[in-house]
mmCIF file of C-alpha atoms in Angstrom:
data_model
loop_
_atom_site.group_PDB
_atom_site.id
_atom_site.type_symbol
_atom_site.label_atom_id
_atom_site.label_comp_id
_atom_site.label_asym_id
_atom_site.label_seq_id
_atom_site.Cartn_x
_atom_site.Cartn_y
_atom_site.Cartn_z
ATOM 1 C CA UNK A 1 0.000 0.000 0.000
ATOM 2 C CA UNK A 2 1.326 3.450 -0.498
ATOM 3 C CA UNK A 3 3.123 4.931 2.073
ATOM 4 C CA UNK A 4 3.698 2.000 3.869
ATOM 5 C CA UNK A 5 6.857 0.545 1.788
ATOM 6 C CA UNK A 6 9.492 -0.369 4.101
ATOM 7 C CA UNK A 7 12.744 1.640 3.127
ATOM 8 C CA UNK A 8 16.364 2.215 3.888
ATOM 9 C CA UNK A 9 16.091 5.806 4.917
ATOM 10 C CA UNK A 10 13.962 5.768 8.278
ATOM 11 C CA UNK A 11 16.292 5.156 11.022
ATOM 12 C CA UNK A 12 16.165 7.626 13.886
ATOM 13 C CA UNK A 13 19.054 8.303 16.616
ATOM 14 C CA UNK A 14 17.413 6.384 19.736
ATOM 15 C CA UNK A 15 15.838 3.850 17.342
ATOM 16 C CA UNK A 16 16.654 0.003 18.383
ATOM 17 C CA UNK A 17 18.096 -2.093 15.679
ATOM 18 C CA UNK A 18 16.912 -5.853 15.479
ATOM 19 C CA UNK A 19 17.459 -8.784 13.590
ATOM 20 C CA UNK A 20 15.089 -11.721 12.699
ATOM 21 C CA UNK A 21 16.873 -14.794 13.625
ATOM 22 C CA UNK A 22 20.887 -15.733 13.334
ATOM 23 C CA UNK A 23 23.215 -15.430 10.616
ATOM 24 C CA UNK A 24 26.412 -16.769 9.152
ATOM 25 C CA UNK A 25 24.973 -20.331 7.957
ATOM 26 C CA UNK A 26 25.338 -19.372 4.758
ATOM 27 C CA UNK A 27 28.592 -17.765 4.567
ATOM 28 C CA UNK A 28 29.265 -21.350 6.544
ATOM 29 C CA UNK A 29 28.243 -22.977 3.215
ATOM 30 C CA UNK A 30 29.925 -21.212 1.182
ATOM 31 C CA UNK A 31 33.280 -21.305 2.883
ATOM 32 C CA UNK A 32 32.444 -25.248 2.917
ATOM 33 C CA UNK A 33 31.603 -25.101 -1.180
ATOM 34 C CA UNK A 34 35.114 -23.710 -1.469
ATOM 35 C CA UNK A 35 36.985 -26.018 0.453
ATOM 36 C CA UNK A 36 37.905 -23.200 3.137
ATOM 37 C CA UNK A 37 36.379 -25.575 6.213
ATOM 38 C CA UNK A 38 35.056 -28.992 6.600
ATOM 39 C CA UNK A 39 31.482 -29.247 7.961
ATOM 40 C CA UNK A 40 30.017 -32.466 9.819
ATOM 41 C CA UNK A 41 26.706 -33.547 7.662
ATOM 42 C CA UNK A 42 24.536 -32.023 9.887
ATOM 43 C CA UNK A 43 25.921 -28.573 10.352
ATOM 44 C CA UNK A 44 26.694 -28.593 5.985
ATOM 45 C CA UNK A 45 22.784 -29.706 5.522
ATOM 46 C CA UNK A 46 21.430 -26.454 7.708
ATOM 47 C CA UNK A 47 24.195 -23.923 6.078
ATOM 48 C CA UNK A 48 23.051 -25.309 2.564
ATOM 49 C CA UNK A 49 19.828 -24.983 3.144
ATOM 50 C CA UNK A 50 20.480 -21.584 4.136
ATOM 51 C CA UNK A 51 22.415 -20.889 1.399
ATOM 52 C CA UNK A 52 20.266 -22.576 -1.301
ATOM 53 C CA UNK A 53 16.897 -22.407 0.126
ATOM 54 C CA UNK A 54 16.472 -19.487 1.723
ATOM 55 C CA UNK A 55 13.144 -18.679 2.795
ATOM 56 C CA UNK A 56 11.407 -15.197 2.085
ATOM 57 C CA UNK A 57 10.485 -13.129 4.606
ATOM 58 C CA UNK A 58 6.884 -12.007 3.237
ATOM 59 C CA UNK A 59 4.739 -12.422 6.188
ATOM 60 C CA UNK A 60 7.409 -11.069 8.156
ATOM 61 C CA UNK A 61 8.119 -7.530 5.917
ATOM 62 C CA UNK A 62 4.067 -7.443 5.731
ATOM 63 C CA UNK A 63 3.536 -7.457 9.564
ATOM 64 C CA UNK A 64 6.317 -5.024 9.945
ATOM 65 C CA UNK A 65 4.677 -2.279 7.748
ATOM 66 C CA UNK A 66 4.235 0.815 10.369
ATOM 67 C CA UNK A 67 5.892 -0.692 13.194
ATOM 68 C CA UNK A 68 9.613 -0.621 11.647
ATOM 69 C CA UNK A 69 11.126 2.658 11.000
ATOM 70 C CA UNK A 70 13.697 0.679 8.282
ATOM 71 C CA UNK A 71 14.406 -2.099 6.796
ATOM 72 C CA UNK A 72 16.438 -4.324 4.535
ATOM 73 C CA UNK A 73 16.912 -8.486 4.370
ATOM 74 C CA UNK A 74 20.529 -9.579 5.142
ATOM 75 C CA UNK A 75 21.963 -10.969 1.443
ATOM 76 C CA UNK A 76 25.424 -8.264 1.526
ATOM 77 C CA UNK A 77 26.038 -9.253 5.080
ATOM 78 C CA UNK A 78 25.289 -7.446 8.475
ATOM 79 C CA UNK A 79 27.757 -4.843 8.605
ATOM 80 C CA UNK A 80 27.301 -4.185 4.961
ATOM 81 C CA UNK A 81 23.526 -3.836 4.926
ATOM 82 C CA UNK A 82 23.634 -1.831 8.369
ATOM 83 C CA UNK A 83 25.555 0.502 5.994
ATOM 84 C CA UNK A 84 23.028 1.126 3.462
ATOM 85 C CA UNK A 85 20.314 1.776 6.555
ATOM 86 C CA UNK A 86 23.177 4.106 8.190
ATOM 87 C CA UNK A 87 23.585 6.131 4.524
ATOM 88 C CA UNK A 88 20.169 6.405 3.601
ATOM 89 C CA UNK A 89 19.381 7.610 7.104
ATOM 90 C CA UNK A 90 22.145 10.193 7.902
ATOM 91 C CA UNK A 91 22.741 7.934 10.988
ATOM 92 C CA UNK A 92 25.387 5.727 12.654
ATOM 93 C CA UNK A 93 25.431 2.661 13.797
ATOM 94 C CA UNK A 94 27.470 0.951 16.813
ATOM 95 C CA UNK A 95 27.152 -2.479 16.608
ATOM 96 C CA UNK A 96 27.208 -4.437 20.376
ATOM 97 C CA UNK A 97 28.264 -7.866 18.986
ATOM 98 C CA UNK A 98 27.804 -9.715 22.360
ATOM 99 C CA UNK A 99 24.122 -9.426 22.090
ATOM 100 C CA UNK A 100 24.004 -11.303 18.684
ATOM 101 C CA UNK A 101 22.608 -14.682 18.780
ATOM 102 C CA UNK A 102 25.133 -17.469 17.525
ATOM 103 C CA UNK A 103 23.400 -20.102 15.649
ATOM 104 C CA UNK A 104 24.359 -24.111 16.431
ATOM 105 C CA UNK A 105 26.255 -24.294 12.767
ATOM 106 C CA UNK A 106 28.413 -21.064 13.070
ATOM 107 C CA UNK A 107 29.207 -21.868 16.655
ATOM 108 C CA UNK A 108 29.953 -25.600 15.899
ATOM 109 C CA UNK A 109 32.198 -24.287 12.671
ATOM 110 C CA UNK A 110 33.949 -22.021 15.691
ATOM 111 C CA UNK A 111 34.928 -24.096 18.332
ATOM 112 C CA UNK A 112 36.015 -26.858 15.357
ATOM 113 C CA UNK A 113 38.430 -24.196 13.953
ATOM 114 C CA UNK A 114 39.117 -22.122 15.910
ATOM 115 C CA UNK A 115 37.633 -19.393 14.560
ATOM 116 C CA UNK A 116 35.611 -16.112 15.432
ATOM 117 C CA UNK A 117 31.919 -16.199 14.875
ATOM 118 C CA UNK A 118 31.893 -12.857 14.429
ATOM 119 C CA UNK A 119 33.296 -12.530 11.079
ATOM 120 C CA UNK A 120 30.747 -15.221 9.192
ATOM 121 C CA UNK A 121 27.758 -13.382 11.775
ATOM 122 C CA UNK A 122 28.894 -9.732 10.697
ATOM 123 C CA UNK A 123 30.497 -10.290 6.956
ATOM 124 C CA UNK A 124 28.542 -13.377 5.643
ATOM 125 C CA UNK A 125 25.972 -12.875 3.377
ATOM 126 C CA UNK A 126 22.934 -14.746 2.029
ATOM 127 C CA UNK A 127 21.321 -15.456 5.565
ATOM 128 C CA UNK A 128 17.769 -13.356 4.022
ATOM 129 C CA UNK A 129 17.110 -12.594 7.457
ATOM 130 C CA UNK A 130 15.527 -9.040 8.119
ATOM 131 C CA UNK A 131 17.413 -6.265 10.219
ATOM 132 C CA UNK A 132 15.010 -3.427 11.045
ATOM 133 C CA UNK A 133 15.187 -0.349 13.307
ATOM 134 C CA UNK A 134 12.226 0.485 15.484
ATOM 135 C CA UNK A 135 11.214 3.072 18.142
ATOM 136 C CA UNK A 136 12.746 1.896 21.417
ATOM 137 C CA UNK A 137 10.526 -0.206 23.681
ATOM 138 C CA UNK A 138 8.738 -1.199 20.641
ATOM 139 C CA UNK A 139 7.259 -4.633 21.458
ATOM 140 C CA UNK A 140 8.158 -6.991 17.863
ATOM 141 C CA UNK A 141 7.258 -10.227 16.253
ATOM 142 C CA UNK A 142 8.824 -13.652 17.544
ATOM 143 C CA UNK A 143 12.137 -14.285 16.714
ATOM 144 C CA UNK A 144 13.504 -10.845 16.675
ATOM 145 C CA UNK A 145 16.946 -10.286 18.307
ATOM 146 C CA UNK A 146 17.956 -7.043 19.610
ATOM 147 C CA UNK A 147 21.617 -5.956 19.389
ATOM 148 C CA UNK A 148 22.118 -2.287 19.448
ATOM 149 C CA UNK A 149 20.557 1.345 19.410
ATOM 150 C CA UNK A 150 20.954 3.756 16.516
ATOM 151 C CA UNK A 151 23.357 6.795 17.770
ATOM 152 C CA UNK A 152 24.106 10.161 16.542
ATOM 153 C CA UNK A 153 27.186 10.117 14.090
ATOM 154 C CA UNK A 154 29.067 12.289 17.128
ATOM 155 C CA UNK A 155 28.273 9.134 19.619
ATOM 156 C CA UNK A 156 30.608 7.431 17.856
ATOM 157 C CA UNK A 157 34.327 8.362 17.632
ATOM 158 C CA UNK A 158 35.070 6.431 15.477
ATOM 159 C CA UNK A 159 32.560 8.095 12.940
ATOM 160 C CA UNK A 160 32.173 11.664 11.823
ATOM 161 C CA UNK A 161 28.778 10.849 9.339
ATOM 162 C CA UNK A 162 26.829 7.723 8.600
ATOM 163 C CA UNK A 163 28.091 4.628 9.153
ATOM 164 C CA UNK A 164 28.794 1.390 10.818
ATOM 165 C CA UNK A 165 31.365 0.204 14.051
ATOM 166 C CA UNK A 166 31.412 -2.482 16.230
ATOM 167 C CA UNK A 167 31.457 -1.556 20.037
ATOM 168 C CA UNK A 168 32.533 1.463 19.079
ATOM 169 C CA UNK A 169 35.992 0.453 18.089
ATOM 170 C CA UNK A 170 36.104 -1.087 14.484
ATOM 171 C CA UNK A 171 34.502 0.642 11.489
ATOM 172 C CA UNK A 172 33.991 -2.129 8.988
ATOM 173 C CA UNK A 173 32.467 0.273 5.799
ATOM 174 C CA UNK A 174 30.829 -1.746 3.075
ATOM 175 C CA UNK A 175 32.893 -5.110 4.393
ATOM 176 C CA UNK A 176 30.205 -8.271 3.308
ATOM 177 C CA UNK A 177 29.422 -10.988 0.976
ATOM 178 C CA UNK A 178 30.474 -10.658 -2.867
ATOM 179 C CA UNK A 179 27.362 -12.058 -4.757
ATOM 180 C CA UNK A 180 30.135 -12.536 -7.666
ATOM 181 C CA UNK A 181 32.540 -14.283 -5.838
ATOM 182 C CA UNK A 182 33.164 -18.056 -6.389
#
């Protein structure tokens, strides 16, 4: 309906920023396709699926129409799609990573190698999940995760304008998935 599209360019200083589900499986899957890490059967099976199956988010982006301020689905990767929110917006973004949910496959893939979460959960792309901003205290849909507050670009050292850090520390830019990548 008009007016009620959800867009990039809504996000408000004071605004909470949530996330529909966990992410990384797919950026699990493809680091498995290219022979980067070894998956058990299990683990492979859920990041393929969300690789190669991934499930739209209608209902979801319907029932969201004038509650969320902003929105976009997760396919360039967190940080990345954060980014085009931030932009749009004339907002940053500060990122508190210890709040994000870390799904069984990316945490298995983790302890098995080693490895961060954080950089398939914040990089990856291709998870379709649905990162929104919304007036704080809003009361969302099941299966929303909240991990941070939209700031004021001068909240952030790290950030003059629009943009995108995590805890404040690490600006990341437009760091994600390459669609174009093999």
């Amino acid at each position: 309906p008009a007016r009620q599209a959800l867009r990039r360019d809504g996000a408000k200083p004071g605004d909470d920023i949530w996330v529909s589900g966990t992410l990384g499986d797919a950026a699990l899957a493809v680091a498995a396709k290219n022979k980067r890490i070894k998956l058990k059967p299990a683990e492979l099976k859920q990041a393929l699926q969300r690789l190669d199956r991934p499930q739209p988010r209608i209902a979801l982006g319907v029932a969201l129409r004038g509650i969320a301020r902003s929105a976009i689905d997760v396919s360039d990767g967190l940080v990345a799609d954060l980014m085009h929110i931030a932009v749009a917006s004339g907002v940053a973004m500060d990122i508190d990573p210890t709040a994000l949910v870390v799904g069984e496959p990316v945490a298995a893939a983790a302890a098995a190698f080693n490895a961060d979460p954080l950089v398939w959960i914040l990089t990856g792309g291709e998870d379709h999940a649905v990162v929104a901003t919304f007036p704080a205290g809003t009361t969302l849909p099941e299966g929303f995760i909240a991990f941070s507050t939209v700031v004021e670009p001068a909240d952030v050292p790290a950030l003059s304008g629009p943009g995108v850090t995590v805890a404040g520390r690490v600006p990341l830019g437009a760091a994600g998935h390459d669609h174009f990548a093999g």
